[in-house]
Structures are given as structure tokens and as C-alpha cells.
Coordinates of C-alpha atoms in Angstrom, one line a residue:
M126 CA 112.6 15.4 -90.6
K127 CA 115.0 14.1 -93.2
K128 CA 112.3 14.7 -95.8
I129 CA 111.9 18.3 -94.5
V130 CA 115.6 18.9 -94.8
S131 CA 115.7 17.5 -98.3
I132 CA 112.9 19.8 -99.4
L133 CA 114.8 22.8 -97.9
I134 CA 118.0 21.8 -99.7
A135 CA 116.1 21.6 -102.9
G136 CA 114.8 25.0 -102.2
L137 CA 118.3 26.4 -101.9
V138 CA 119.0 25.2 -105.4
L139 CA 115.8 26.7 -106.8
I140 CA 116.4 30.1 -105.2
A141 CA 119.3 30.7 -107.5
F142 CA 116.9 30.7 -110.4
S143 CA 114.1 32.7 -108.9
V144 CA 113.6 36.4 -108.5
S145 CA 111.9 37.6 -105.3
P146 CA 108.4 39.1 -106.0
A147 CA 109.0 41.5 -103.1
F148 CA 110.8 43.9 -105.4
A149 CA 108.6 43.7 -108.4
G150 CA 107.0 46.9 -109.5
K151 CA 107.5 50.4 -108.0
K152 CA 106.5 49.7 -104.4
K153 CA 108.8 47.5 -102.4
I154 CA 107.0 44.8 -100.6
C155 CA 107.9 42.7 -97.5
K156 CA 105.8 39.6 -96.9
L157 CA 105.6 38.8 -93.2
G158 CA 103.7 35.8 -91.9
H159 CA 103.0 34.0 -88.6
V160 CA 100.7 31.1 -87.6
N161 CA 98.9 32.8 -84.7
S162 CA 95.5 34.5 -84.6
P163 CA 94.9 38.1 -85.6
A164 CA 94.2 38.8 -81.9
S165 CA 97.6 37.5 -80.8
I166 CA 100.7 39.4 -79.6
F167 CA 102.4 38.0 -82.7
Q168 CA 100.0 40.1 -84.8
Y169 CA 100.3 43.1 -82.5
G170 CA 104.1 43.1 -82.9
A171 CA 103.8 42.5 -86.7
L172 CA 101.6 45.6 -87.1
A173 CA 104.0 47.7 -84.9
F174 CA 106.9 46.5 -87.1
K175 CA 104.9 47.4 -90.2
E176 CA 104.1 50.9 -88.9
A177 CA 107.8 51.5 -88.0
V178 CA 109.1 50.4 -91.3
E179 CA 106.6 52.2 -93.4
K180 CA 107.0 55.4 -91.4
E181 CA 110.8 55.6 -92.2
L182 CA 110.6 54.0 -95.6
P183 CA 107.6 55.4 -97.5
D184 CA 108.5 53.4 -100.6
W185 CA 107.9 50.1 -98.7
T186 CA 104.8 48.2 -97.8
V187 CA 104.9 45.4 -95.2
E188 CA 102.1 42.9 -95.9
V189 CA 101.2 41.0 -92.8
Y190 CA 99.7 37.5 -93.0
P191 CA 98.4 36.1 -89.7
A192 CA 96.9 32.6 -89.0
G193 CA 99.0 30.8 -91.5
G194 CA 98.1 33.1 -94.4
L195 CA 101.4 32.2 -96.0
G196 CA 101.2 28.6 -95.0
G197 CA 101.8 26.5 -91.9
T198 CA 105.0 26.3 -90.0
L199 CA 106.9 24.0 -92.4
A200 CA 105.6 25.8 -95.4
M201 CA 106.8 29.1 -94.1
I202 CA 110.2 27.7 -93.2
Q203 CA 110.5 26.4 -96.7
G204 CA 109.3 29.8 -98.0
L205 CA 112.1 31.5 -96.1
T206 CA 114.6 29.2 -97.8
L207 CA 113.0 29.7 -101.3
G208 CA 112.6 33.4 -100.9
T209 CA 108.8 33.3 -101.2
V210 CA 108.3 34.3 -97.5
D211 CA 110.4 37.3 -96.4
I212 CA 109.9 37.3 -92.7
Y213 CA 108.4 34.6 -90.4
T214 CA 107.9 35.6 -86.8
E215 CA 108.0 32.6 -84.5
F216 CA 109.7 31.1 -81.4
I217 CA 113.1 30.2 -82.6
S218 CA 112.9 26.7 -81.2
T219 CA 110.7 26.0 -84.3
F220 CA 113.9 26.0 -86.4
A221 CA 115.5 23.2 -84.3
G222 CA 115.4 20.7 -87.2
L223 CA 117.6 22.8 -89.4
V224 CA 120.7 23.3 -87.3
P225 CA 121.5 20.9 -84.5
E226 CA 122.6 23.6 -82.0
Y227 CA 119.1 25.2 -82.3
N228 CA 117.7 22.2 -80.5
V229 CA 118.9 23.8 -77.3
F230 CA 116.0 26.4 -77.6
G231 CA 113.6 23.5 -77.0
V232 CA 115.2 22.4 -73.8
H233 CA 113.2 23.4 -70.7
Y234 CA 114.6 25.3 -67.6
K235 CA 117.8 26.7 -69.2
F236 CA 117.1 30.4 -68.8
D237 CA 115.8 32.1 -65.6
S238 CA 114.2 35.1 -67.3
V239 CA 113.5 36.8 -70.6
D240 CA 116.3 39.2 -69.8
E241 CA 118.7 36.3 -69.7
Y242 CA 117.3 34.9 -72.9
E243 CA 117.8 38.3 -74.6
L244 CA 121.4 38.4 -73.4
F245 CA 122.0 35.0 -75.1
M246 CA 120.4 36.2 -78.3
N247 CA 122.9 39.1 -78.4
S248 CA 125.9 36.9 -77.5
A249 CA 128.8 35.7 -79.6
T250 CA 127.6 32.1 -79.1
F251 CA 124.3 32.8 -80.8
A252 CA 126.0 34.9 -83.5
K253 CA 127.9 31.7 -84.5
M254 CA 124.7 29.7 -84.5
N255 CA 123.0 32.3 -86.7
E256 CA 125.9 32.2 -89.2
K257 CA 125.5 28.4 -89.5
M258 CA 121.8 28.9 -90.1
I259 CA 122.6 31.4 -92.9
K260 CA 125.1 29.1 -94.6
T261 CA 123.0 26.0 -94.4
N262 CA 119.5 27.3 -94.9
G263 CA 119.6 30.9 -96.1
I264 CA 117.8 32.2 -93.0
T265 CA 118.9 34.9 -90.6
N266 CA 117.7 36.4 -87.4
I267 CA 117.3 40.2 -87.6
G268 CA 115.9 40.7 -84.0
N269 CA 113.7 39.4 -81.3
M270 CA 110.5 40.8 -79.7
R271 CA 109.5 40.7 -76.1
A272 CA 106.0 39.2 -75.8
G273 CA 105.5 38.1 -72.2
S274 CA 106.9 34.8 -73.4
V275 CA 107.2 32.7 -70.2
Y276 CA 105.4 29.3 -70.6
S277 CA 102.6 28.1 -68.3
Q278 CA 100.4 25.1 -68.9
F279 CA 96.7 25.1 -69.6
S280 CA 95.4 21.7 -68.3
N281 CA 92.5 19.7 -67.0
Q282 CA 94.4 18.6 -63.9
P283 CA 96.7 20.5 -61.4
M284 CA 100.4 20.1 -61.6
H285 CA 102.0 20.8 -58.2
T286 CA 105.2 18.8 -58.7
V287 CA 106.8 16.7 -61.4
A288 CA 105.0 13.6 -60.1
D289 CA 101.7 15.2 -61.3
A290 CA 103.0 15.2 -64.9
K291 CA 102.9 11.4 -65.2
G292 CA 100.5 10.3 -67.9
V293 CA 99.5 13.9 -68.9
V294 CA 98.7 14.1 -72.6
N295 CA 100.4 17.4 -73.3
R296 CA 100.5 19.0 -76.8
V297 CA 104.0 19.9 -78.0
A298 CA 105.3 21.3 -81.3
Q299 CA 107.0 18.8 -83.5
M300 CA 110.4 19.2 -82.0
A301 CA 112.4 16.4 -80.4
P302 CA 113.7 18.4 -77.4
L303 CA 110.2 19.4 -76.4
V304 CA 108.9 15.9 -76.7
Q305 CA 111.9 14.4 -74.8
C306 CA 111.5 17.0 -72.0
W307 CA 107.9 16.0 -71.3
K308 CA 108.9 12.3 -71.6
A309 CA 111.5 12.9 -68.9
Y310 CA 108.7 14.0 -66.6
G311 CA 106.6 10.9 -67.3
A312 CA 104.1 12.7 -69.5
K313 CA 102.7 11.6 -72.9
P314 CA 103.6 14.4 -75.3
T315 CA 101.6 14.6 -78.5
S316 CA 102.7 16.6 -81.5
M317 CA 100.2 18.5 -83.6
D318 CA 99.9 21.8 -85.5
W319 CA 98.6 24.9 -83.9
G320 CA 95.3 24.8 -85.6
E321 CA 94.5 21.4 -84.3
I322 CA 94.9 22.2 -80.6
Y323 CA 91.5 23.8 -79.8
P324 CA 89.3 20.9 -81.1
S325 CA 91.8 18.4 -79.5
L326 CA 91.4 20.0 -76.1
Q327 CA 87.6 20.0 -76.5
T328 CA 87.4 16.4 -77.4
G329 CA 90.0 15.2 -74.9
V330 CA 92.5 14.0 -77.5
I331 CA 95.0 16.1 -75.5
T332 CA 94.5 17.3 -71.9
A333 CA 97.1 20.0 -71.7
I334 CA 99.2 22.5 -73.6
D335 CA 102.1 24.7 -72.5
N336 CA 102.7 28.2 -74.1
P337 CA 102.6 31.8 -72.9
I338 CA 99.3 32.6 -71.2
L339 CA 98.3 35.4 -73.6
D340 CA 99.0 33.2 -76.7
M341 CA 96.7 30.4 -75.3
Y342 CA 94.1 32.9 -74.2
D343 CA 93.9 34.6 -77.6
E344 CA 93.3 31.2 -79.2
K345 CA 90.5 30.5 -76.6
F346 CA 92.2 27.4 -75.3
H347 CA 91.0 28.4 -71.8
E348 CA 87.5 27.4 -72.8
A349 CA 88.4 23.7 -72.5
V350 CA 90.6 23.6 -69.3
K351 CA 90.3 23.9 -65.6
Y352 CA 93.8 24.9 -64.5
V353 CA 96.7 27.1 -65.3
N354 CA 99.9 25.4 -64.0
K355 CA 102.6 28.1 -63.7
T356 CA 105.5 25.8 -64.8
N357 CA 107.8 28.6 -66.1
N358 CA 109.5 25.8 -68.2
L359 CA 110.5 28.0 -71.1
Y360 CA 111.4 31.7 -71.6
N361 CA 111.1 32.9 -75.2
M362 CA 111.1 36.0 -77.4
I363 CA 109.4 36.1 -80.8
S364 CA 112.2 35.9 -83.4
Y365 CA 112.0 37.7 -86.7
Q366 CA 113.5 35.0 -89.0
T367 CA 114.3 36.5 -92.4
S368 CA 115.1 35.0 -95.8
M369 CA 118.6 35.8 -97.0
A370 CA 117.2 36.0 -100.5
F371 CA 115.2 39.0 -99.3
W372 CA 117.7 40.4 -96.9
K373 CA 120.5 40.6 -99.5
Q374 CA 118.5 42.9 -101.7
L375 CA 118.1 45.6 -99.0
N376 CA 120.6 48.4 -98.7
D377 CA 122.3 49.3 -95.5
K378 CA 119.7 52.0 -94.6
E379 CA 116.8 49.6 -95.1
K380 CA 118.5 46.9 -93.1
D381 CA 119.0 49.3 -90.2
V382 CA 115.3 50.4 -90.4
F383 CA 114.1 46.8 -90.4
K384 CA 116.2 45.9 -87.3
R385 CA 115.1 49.0 -85.4
A386 CA 111.5 48.2 -86.3
V387 CA 111.9 44.9 -84.5
H388 CA 113.1 46.8 -81.5
V389 CA 110.1 49.1 -81.7
A390 CA 107.8 46.1 -81.9
S391 CA 109.6 44.6 -78.8
I392 CA 109.1 47.7 -76.7
K393 CA 105.4 48.0 -77.7
G394 CA 104.8 44.3 -77.3
A395 CA 106.2 44.3 -73.8
L396 CA 103.9 47.3 -72.9
E397 CA 100.9 45.5 -74.4
V398 CA 101.6 42.4 -72.4
E399 CA 102.0 44.4 -69.2
K400 CA 98.7 46.1 -70.0
R401 CA 96.7 43.0 -70.8
L402 CA 98.1 40.1 -68.7
G403 CA 96.7 41.2 -65.3
G404 CA 93.2 41.5 -66.8
V405 CA 93.4 38.2 -68.5
V406 CA 94.5 36.4 -65.4
A407 CA 91.7 38.1 -63.4
E408 CA 89.2 37.0 -66.1
L409 CA 90.4 33.4 -66.0
K410 CA 90.1 33.3 -62.2
E411 CA 86.6 34.7 -62.5
K412 CA 85.7 31.9 -64.8
G413 CA 86.7 29.4 -62.2
I414 CA 90.1 28.4 -63.6
K415 CA 92.5 27.7 -60.8
F416 CA 96.2 28.9 -60.9
I417 CA 98.8 26.5 -59.5
D418 CA 102.3 27.6 -58.4
T419 CA 104.1 24.5 -59.7
D420 CA 107.3 23.5 -58.0
P421 CA 110.0 23.4 -60.7
S422 CA 112.7 21.6 -58.8
G423 CA 111.8 18.1 -59.9
F424 CA 111.4 19.2 -63.5
K425 CA 114.8 20.8 -63.5
K426 CA 116.4 17.7 -62.2
A427 CA 114.7 15.5 -64.8
V428 CA 116.0 17.8 -67.6
Q429 CA 119.6 17.9 -66.3
S430 CA 119.8 14.1 -65.8
N431 CA 118.4 13.4 -69.2
I432 CA 120.1 16.1 -71.3
D433 CA 122.0 13.7 -73.5
T434 CA 118.8 12.0 -74.5
I435 CA 116.9 15.3 -74.9
L436 CA 119.6 16.6 -77.2
Q437 CA 120.0 13.3 -78.9
G438 CA 123.7 13.1 -78.0
N439 CA 124.6 16.0 -80.3
K440 CA 127.9 17.3 -78.9
D441 CA 127.5 20.8 -80.4
A442 CA 124.0 21.3 -79.0
I443 CA 125.1 19.9 -75.6
A444 CA 128.1 22.3 -75.6
V445 CA 125.7 25.3 -76.1
Y446 CA 123.4 24.0 -73.4
N447 CA 126.4 23.8 -71.0
K448 CA 127.4 27.4 -71.9
I449 CA 123.9 28.6 -71.0
M450 CA 123.8 26.7 -67.7
N451 CA 127.2 28.0 -66.8
K452 CA 126.3 31.6 -67.8
D453 CA 129.3 31.5 -70.1
F454 CA 128.0 32.6 -73.5

């Protein structure tokens, strides 16, 4: 992670000497990328965002690059810092390595609903966190999209209680809090990039992955598992993380349109999830995949009793976690 941070710092220096290609020529261009498939809710939202922006700003074109078309996770984070990527849509926990307080987004069982998550993202506490991200990394959050983002687990074994997590080889993103949460349950978390998951499930390198059901379904992960464990361990929204090198070049009207376009994407995304999710669940059940109502109580206790380890003793991150748990943000 130190190497990643060093690269990002170097990027901040380089940006002073670069001119964003987004404004070259007559047509203004916004480059938006994500790592998920063209069939995903990430892409659905990106296209809704594109449509909303281009409708109100005819001199703009939003270029959408799914499936890592602008690079993988680390490459796009670096691109935001350098100004070569304008917007990267992702769960905000992905940015935990850049600002210590962002590690809280990787902690399980802190929010009880997407509504509560959205309240936090509109709070003074998050506004301070975002300002720190701007100052240290040149990245800002311009809005968040609802996408049915409550986590479940696709697995080859049922998980009724925390005791069933022992020894499970669960894929997690390369973020310390996610790894430490699963370790607290007795599992064996394994970090790997999104593109490695499908073959790893097929070959047994990993036996489980937790993410929103539609995200996992759209990647066909269900083809290699027998159970959906309804763990509800994380609630998320898709964050529209934006390069300050790009954002500073927009006028007030353009900034307002871009922010409202995220809101439009959020409304449409929520409706799309509502329309699709029931059908997907029914299809998975027809294929013989069993749904388990996991008891979260033991998992919650494990997180709370290990929070210092999960957040690596960082006082600022722990303070934010306590604000969330006390509903005081």
C-alpha cells in the first residue's frame, strides 16, 4: 500500500504539468470508467448518467468504459489523481488506502440500511472526510447511486451462524478492514482482483464471495456455487468519485448538471434493481441454489469486539465508526 500511495503522490506532482485531454477540441469529453461488466448495474447507472448529462449539456460527451476499459482498480484511482480518468464509479470502500477514515467503509455491520448509508454520505462527518480526500489525493465525491447494494454471500457451503464461517475461503477486495472482518469470523479471506474471481470459484481456489446479488449474478458467479447466504454484512451505494483536475474545469452550471445526473442515475438504478432482483432470485432458486437466512448476531459481536484490530488502531477511523454506531454523524 505504501508503494500505491507513493505512486499517487507522484501523480499529484505530475498533474501540475499536464492538461486534461477531456477539454481538447470543440466537444467536451468526460471519461467515466468502472471495473464491472457491461451487463452490470454499474453500467446501467453510467449510461443513465451519460444520458442525463448529454441531454442538458449538448456540448458534452460522456464516454463510458466498463470492464476495466480505463484500467483496473488501482490504475483508475491513480488516473483520478493524475487527471487521466475523470470519473470512477465504485464502492467507496475501495478508496480506504488513501485516507485512514475511509477504512470505516470496509467495516461490516455498521449501517442497518441503504437509507442510513445515504444519510451518512450527506452528513457533516462525511463532508470532512471528503475534504481530506480532496486535499491529499485530488479526488472528490460528487454523488452516490442506489444499486440494491446490500451484500450477500455466494458460497459452496451454507452459513447459518458465525460458526459456519470458520475456514471458509472468501474472496475480498484488497482492503485491510474487509480482510480483518472475515478473519474475526474465523474465515480465510483471500484478496484478488474482480476479473480473477470467476475462474477461482470454478477451480476451488476460493469457495465464496460476498457482494450484492445482482453484481455477482451479472458476472455469472452463481454458476460455480450452491448457496446464497443472506449475510447483509455491508450496505453500499455506488460512489461517483471524480478527479479534481477535471472538476475544477467545470463551470457552476456544469457541476450542477453532473451532480443532478448522479441523482437521476440513482433513481433509475433503484427502479432497475427492484424490477430485476425478484426475477434473478427466482431463477437462482430454480437452478437449485439454496438461500440461507444467516443469523448476523455472532458476526456483529465479532466486529465490535475486534474493531481496534479491524481499523488498525487508527483513532480517526475508530472515531468515525463510533459516530456511525451511535447514530451521531
